[in-house]
XYZ file of N, CA, C and O in Angstrom:
552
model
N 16.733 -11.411 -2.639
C 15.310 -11.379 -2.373
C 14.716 -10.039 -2.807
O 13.909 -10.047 -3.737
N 14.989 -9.088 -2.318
C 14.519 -7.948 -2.610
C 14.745 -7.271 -4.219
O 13.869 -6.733 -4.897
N 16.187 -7.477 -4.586
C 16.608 -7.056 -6.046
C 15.722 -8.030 -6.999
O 15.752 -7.722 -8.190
N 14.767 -9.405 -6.569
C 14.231 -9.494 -7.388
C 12.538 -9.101 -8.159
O 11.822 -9.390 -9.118
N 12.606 -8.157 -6.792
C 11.024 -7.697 -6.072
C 10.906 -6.159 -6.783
O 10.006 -5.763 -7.524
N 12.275 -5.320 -6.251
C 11.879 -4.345 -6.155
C 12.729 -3.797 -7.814
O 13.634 -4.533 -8.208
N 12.414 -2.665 -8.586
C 12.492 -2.184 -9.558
C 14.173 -1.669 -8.918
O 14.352 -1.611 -7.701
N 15.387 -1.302 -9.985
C 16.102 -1.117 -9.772
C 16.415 0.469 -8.999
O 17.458 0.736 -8.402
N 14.979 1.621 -9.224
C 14.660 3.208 -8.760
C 14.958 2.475 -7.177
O 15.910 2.486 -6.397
N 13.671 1.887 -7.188
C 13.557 1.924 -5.359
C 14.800 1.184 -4.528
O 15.272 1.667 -3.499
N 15.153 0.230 -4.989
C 16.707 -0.372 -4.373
C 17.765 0.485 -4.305
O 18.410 0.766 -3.295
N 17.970 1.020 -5.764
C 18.639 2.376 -5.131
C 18.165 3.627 -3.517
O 18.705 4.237 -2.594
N 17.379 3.466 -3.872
C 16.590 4.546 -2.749
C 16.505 3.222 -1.508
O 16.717 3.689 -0.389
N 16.324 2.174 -1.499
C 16.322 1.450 0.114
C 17.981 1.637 0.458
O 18.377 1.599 1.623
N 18.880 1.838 -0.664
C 20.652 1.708 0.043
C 20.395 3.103 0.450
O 20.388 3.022 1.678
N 20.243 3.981 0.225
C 20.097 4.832 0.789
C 19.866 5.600 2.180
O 20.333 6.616 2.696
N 18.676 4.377 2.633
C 18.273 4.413 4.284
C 18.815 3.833 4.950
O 19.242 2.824 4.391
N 19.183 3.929 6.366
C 19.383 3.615 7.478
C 18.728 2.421 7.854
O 19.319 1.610 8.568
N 17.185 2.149 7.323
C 16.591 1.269 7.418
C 16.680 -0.110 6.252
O 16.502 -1.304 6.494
N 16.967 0.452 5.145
C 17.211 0.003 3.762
C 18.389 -0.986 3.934
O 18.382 -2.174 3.613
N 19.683 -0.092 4.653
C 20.598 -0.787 4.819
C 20.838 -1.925 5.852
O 21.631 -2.855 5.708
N 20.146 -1.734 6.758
C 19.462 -2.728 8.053
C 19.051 -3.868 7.110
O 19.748 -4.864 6.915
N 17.670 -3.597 6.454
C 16.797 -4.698 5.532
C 18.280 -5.106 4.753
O 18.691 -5.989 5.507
N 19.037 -4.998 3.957
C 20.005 -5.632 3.249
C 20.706 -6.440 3.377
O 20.868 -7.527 2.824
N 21.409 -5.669 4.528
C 22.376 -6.439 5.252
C 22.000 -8.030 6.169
O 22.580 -9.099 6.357
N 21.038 -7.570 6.455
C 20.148 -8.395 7.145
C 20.104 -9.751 5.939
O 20.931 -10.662 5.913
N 19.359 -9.654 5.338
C 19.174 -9.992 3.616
C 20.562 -11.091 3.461
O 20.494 -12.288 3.181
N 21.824 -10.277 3.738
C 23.181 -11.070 3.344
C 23.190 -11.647 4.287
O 22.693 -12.737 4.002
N 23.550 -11.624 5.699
C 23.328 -12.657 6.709
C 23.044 -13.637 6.557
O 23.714 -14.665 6.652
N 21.564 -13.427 6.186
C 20.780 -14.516 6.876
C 20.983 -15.687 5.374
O 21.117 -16.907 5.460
N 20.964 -15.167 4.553
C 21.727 -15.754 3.105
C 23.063 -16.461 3.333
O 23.367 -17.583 2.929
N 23.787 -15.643 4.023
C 25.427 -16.590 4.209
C 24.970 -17.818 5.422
O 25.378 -18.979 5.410
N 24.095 -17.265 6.364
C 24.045 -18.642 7.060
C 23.070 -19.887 6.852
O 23.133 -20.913 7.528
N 22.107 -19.643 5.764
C 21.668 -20.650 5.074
C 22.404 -21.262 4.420
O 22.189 -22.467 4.295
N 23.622 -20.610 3.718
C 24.316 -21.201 3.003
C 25.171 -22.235 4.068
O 25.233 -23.332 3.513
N 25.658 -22.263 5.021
C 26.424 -22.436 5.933
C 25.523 -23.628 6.715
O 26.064 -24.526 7.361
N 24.075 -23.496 6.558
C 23.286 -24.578 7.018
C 22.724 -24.115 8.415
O 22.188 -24.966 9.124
N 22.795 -23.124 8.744
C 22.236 -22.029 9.834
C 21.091 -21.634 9.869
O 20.390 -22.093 8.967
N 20.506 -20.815 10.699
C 18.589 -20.507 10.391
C 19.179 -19.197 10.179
O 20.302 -18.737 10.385
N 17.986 -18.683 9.657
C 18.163 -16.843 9.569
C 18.482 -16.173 10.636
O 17.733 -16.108 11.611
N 19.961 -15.434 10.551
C 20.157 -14.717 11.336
C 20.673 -13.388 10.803
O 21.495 -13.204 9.905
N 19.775 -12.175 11.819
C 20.053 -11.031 11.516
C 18.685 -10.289 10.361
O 18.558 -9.165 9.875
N 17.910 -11.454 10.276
C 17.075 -10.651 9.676
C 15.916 -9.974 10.388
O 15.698 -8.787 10.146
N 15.293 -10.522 11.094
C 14.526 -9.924 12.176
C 15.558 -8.816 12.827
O 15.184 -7.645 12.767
N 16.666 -9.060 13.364
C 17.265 -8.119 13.993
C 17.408 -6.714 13.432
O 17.295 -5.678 14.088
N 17.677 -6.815 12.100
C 18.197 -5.932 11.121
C 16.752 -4.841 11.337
O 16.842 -3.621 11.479
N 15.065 -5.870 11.309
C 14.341 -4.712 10.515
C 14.062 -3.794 12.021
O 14.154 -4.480 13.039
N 13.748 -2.382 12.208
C 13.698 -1.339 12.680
C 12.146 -1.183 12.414
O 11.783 -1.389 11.255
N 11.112 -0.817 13.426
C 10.424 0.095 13.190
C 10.316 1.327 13.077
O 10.017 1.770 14.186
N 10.443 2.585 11.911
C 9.938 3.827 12.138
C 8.864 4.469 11.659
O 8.529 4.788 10.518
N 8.022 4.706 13.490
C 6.943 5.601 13.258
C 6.968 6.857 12.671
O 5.973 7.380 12.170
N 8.047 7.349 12.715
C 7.416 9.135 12.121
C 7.940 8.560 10.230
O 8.137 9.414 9.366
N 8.019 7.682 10.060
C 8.269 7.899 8.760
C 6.562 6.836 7.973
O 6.147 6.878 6.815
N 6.031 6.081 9.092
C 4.953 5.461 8.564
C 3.810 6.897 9.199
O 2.862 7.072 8.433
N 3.820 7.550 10.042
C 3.000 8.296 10.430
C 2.676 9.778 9.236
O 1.710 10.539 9.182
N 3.822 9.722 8.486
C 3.847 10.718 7.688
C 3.017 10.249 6.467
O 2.156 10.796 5.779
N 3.546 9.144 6.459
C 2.857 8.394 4.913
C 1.189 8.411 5.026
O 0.284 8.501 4.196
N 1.255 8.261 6.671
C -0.441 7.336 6.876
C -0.942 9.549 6.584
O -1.914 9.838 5.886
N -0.182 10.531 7.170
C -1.062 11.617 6.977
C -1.222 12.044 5.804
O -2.288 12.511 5.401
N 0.234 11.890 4.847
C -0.697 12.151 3.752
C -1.788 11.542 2.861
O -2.636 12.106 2.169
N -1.481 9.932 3.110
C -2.630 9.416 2.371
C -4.056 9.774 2.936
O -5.055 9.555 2.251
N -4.158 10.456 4.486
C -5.124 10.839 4.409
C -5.943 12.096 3.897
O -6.982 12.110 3.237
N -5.103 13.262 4.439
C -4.958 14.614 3.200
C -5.314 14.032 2.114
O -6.360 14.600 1.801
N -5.074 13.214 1.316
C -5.420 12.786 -0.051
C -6.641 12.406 -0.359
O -7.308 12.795 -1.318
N -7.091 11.239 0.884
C -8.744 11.085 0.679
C -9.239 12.176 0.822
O -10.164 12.507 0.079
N -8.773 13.022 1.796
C -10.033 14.210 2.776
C -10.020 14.950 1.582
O -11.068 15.589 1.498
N -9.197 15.152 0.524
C -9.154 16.188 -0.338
C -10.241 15.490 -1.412
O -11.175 16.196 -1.792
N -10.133 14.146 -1.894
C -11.055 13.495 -2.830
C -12.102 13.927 -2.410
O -12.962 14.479 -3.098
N -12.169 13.633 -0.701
C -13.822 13.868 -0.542
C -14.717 14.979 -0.674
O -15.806 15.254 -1.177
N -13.634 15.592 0.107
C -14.432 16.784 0.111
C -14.705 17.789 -1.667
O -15.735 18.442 -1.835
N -13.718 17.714 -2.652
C -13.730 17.897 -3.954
C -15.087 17.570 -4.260
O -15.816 18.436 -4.744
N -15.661 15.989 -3.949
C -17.129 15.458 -4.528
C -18.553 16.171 -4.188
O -19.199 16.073 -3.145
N -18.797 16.763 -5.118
C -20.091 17.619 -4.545
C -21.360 16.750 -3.297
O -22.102 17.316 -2.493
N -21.233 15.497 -3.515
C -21.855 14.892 -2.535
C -21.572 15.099 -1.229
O -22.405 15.062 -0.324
N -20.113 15.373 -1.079
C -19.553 16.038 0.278
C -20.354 17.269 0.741
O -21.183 17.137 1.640
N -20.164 18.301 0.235
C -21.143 19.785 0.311
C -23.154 19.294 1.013
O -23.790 19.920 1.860
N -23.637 17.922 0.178
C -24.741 17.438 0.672
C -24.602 16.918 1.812
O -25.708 16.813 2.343
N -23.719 16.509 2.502
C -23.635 15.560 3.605
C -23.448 16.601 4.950
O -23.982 16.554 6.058
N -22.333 17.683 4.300
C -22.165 19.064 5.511
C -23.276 19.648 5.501
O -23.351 20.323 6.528
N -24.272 19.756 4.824
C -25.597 20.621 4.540
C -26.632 19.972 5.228
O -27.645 20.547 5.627
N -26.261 18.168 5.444
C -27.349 17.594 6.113
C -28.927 17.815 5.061
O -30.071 18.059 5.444
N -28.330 17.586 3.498
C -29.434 17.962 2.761
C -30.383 16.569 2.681
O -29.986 15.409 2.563
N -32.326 17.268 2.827
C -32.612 15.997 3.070
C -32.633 15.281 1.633
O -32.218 14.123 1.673
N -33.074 15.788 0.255
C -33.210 15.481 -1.310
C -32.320 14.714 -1.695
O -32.545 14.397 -2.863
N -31.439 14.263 -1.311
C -29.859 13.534 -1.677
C -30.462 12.088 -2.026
O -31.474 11.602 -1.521
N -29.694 11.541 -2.924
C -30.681 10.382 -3.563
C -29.270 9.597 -3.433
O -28.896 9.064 -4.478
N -28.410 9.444 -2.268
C -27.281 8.470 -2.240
C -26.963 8.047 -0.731
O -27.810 8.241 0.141
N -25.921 7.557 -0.485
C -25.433 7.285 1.292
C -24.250 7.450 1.059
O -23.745 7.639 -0.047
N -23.607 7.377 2.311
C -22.630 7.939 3.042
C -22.293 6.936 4.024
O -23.033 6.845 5.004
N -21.007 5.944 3.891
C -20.247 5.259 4.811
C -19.355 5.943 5.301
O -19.024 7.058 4.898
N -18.722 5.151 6.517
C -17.867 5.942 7.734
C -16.507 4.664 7.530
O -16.560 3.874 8.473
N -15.714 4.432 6.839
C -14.933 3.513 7.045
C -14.566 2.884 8.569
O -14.442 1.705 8.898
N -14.422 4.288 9.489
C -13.719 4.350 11.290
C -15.039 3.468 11.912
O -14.921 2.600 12.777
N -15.835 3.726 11.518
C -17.176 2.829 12.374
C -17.720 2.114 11.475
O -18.718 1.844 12.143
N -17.926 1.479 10.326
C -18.401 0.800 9.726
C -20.121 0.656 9.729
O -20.922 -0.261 9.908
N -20.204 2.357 9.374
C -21.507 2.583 9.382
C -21.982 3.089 7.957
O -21.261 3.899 7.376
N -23.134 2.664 7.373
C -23.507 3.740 6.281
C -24.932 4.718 6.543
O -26.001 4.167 6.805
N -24.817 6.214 6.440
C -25.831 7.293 6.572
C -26.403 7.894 5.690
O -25.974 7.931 4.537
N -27.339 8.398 6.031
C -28.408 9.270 4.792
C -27.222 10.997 5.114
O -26.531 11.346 6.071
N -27.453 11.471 4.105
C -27.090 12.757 4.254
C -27.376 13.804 4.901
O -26.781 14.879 4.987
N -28.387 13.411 5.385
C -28.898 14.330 6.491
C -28.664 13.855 7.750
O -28.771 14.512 8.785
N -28.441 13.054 7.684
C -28.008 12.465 9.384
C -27.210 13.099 10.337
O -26.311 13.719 9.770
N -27.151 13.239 12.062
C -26.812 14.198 12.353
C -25.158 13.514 12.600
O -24.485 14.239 13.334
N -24.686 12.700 12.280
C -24.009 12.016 12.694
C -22.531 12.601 11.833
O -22.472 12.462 10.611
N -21.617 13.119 12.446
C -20.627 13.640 11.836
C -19.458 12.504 11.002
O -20.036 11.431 11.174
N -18.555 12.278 10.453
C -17.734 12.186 10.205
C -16.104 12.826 9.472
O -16.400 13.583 8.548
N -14.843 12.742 9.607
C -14.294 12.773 8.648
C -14.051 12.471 7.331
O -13.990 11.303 6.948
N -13.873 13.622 6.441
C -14.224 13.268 5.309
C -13.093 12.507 4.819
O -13.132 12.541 3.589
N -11.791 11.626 5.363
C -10.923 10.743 4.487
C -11.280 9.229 5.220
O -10.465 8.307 5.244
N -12.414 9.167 5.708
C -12.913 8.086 6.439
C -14.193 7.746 5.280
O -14.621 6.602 5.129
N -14.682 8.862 4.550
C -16.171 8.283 3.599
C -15.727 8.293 2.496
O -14.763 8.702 1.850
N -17.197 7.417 2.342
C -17.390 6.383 0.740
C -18.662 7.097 0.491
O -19.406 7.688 1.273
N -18.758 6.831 -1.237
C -20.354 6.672 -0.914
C -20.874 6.202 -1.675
O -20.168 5.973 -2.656
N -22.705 5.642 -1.815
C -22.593 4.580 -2.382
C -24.086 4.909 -2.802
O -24.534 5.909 -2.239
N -24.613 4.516 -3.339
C -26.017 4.674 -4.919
C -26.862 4.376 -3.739
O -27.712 5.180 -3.358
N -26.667 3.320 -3.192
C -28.050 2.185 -2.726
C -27.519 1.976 -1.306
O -26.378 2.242 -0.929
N -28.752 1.337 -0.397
C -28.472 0.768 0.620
C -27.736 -0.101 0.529
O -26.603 -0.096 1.009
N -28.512 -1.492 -0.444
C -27.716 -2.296 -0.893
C -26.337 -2.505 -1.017
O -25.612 -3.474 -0.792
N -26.081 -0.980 -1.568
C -24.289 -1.268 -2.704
C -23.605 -0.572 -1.075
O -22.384 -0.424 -1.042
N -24.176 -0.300 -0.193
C -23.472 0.002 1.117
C -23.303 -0.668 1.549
O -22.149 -0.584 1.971
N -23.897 -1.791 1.917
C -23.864 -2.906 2.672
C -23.279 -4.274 1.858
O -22.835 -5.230 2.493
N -23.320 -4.258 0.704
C -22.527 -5.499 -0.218
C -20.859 -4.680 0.078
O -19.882 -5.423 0.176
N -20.744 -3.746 0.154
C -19.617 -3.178 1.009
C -18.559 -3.244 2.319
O -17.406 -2.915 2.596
N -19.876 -3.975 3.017
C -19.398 -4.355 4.251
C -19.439 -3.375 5.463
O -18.623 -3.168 6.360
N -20.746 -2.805 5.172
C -21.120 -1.223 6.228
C -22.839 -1.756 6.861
O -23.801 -2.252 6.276
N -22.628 -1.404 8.150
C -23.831 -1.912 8.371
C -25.184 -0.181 8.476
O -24.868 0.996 8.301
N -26.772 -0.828 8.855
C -27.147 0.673 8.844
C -26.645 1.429 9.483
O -25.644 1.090 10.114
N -27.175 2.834 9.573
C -27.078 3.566 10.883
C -28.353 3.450 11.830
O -29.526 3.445 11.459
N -28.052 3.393 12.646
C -28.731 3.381 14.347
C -29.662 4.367 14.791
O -30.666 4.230 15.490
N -28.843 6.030 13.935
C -29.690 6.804 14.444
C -30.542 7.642 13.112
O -31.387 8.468 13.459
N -30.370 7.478 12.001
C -30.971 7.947 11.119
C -31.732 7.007 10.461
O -32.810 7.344 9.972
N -31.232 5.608 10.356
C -32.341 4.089 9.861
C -32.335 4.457 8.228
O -33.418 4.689 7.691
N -31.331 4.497 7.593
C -31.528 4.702 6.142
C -32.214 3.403 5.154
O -32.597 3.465 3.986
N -32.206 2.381 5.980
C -33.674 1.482 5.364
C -35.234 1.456 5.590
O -36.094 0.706 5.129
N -35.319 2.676 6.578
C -36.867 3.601 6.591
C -36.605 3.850 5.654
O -35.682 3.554 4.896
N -37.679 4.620 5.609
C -38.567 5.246 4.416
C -38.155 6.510 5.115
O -37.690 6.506 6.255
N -38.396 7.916 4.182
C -37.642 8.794 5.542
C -39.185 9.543 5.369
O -40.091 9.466 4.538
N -38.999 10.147 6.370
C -40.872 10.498 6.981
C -40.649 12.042 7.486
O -41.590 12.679 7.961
C-alpha cells in the first residue's frame, strides 16, 4: 500500500521511524490476514499518535506564513491601521475580513488579503462587525 504511494526517499525515511515501522508492520498484518480471510488486524493498532512531532510541523508552517505576511508591505498598512489602503484583510482564526485600519488585531500567519470586498467574501470570510468594510468609510 504505501510503497505504491510513497516515492522510494520517503519509505526509506518512514523505516526509519518508530512510527513508520508501526505503519508497516501494521501494513503486513493486516495483508497476511486478508490473505488468510481475516479482517484487518494490527493496523489501527500499529498507528500511534505523535503530538510533538505534528506540533512542530504545525509551528513551523506557521513561522512560514507569519514570515510571508509580514514580508508583504500590506502587512506594515494593517500594523499602521493606515486609513488610504485600497485592499482587506481576512483573519483565517475567525473568519472575518477588515479594512486596514480596523482596530481589530490579528496574527499575521492567520491573514489573507484580498483586492475587494467581494474577492473576501467569494473566499468564504464574512464582514467585520466592528469596522463594516461594506460602508463607505466616513
Amino acid at each position: 500500500m504505501f510503497a505504491d504511494v510513497l516515492p522510494a526517499m520517503d519509505l526509506a525515511r518512514l523505516r526509519q521511524t518508530q512510527h513508520g515501522k508501526a505503519l508497516l508492520e501494521g501494513e503486513r498484518e493486516s495483508g497476511a490476514a486478508q490473505e488468510a480471510g481475516g479482517g484487518v488486524v494490527g493496523a489501527g493498532a500499529a498507528w500511534r499518535h505523535d503530538p510533538d512531532k505534528e506540533s512542530i510541523m504545525t509551528l513551523k508552517q506557521k513561522a512560514a506564513r507569519a514570515a510571508v505576511t509580514e514580508a508583504d508591505p500590506r502587512w506594515a498598512a494593517v500594523v499602521a491601521r493606515s486609513r488610504d489602503a485600497a485592499f482587506y484583510y481576512a483573519v483565517a482564526s475567525t473568519g472575518v475580513y477588515c479594512r486596514p485600519s480596523c482596530g481589530a488585531r490579528a496574527k499575521p500567519e492567520n491573514v489573507s488579503f484580498h483586492a475587494s470586498c467581494d474577492a473576501a467574501e467569494a473566499a468564504g470570510f464574512r464582514p467585520c462587525k466592528r469596522c463594516r468594510p461594506r460602508e463607505q468609510a466616513g
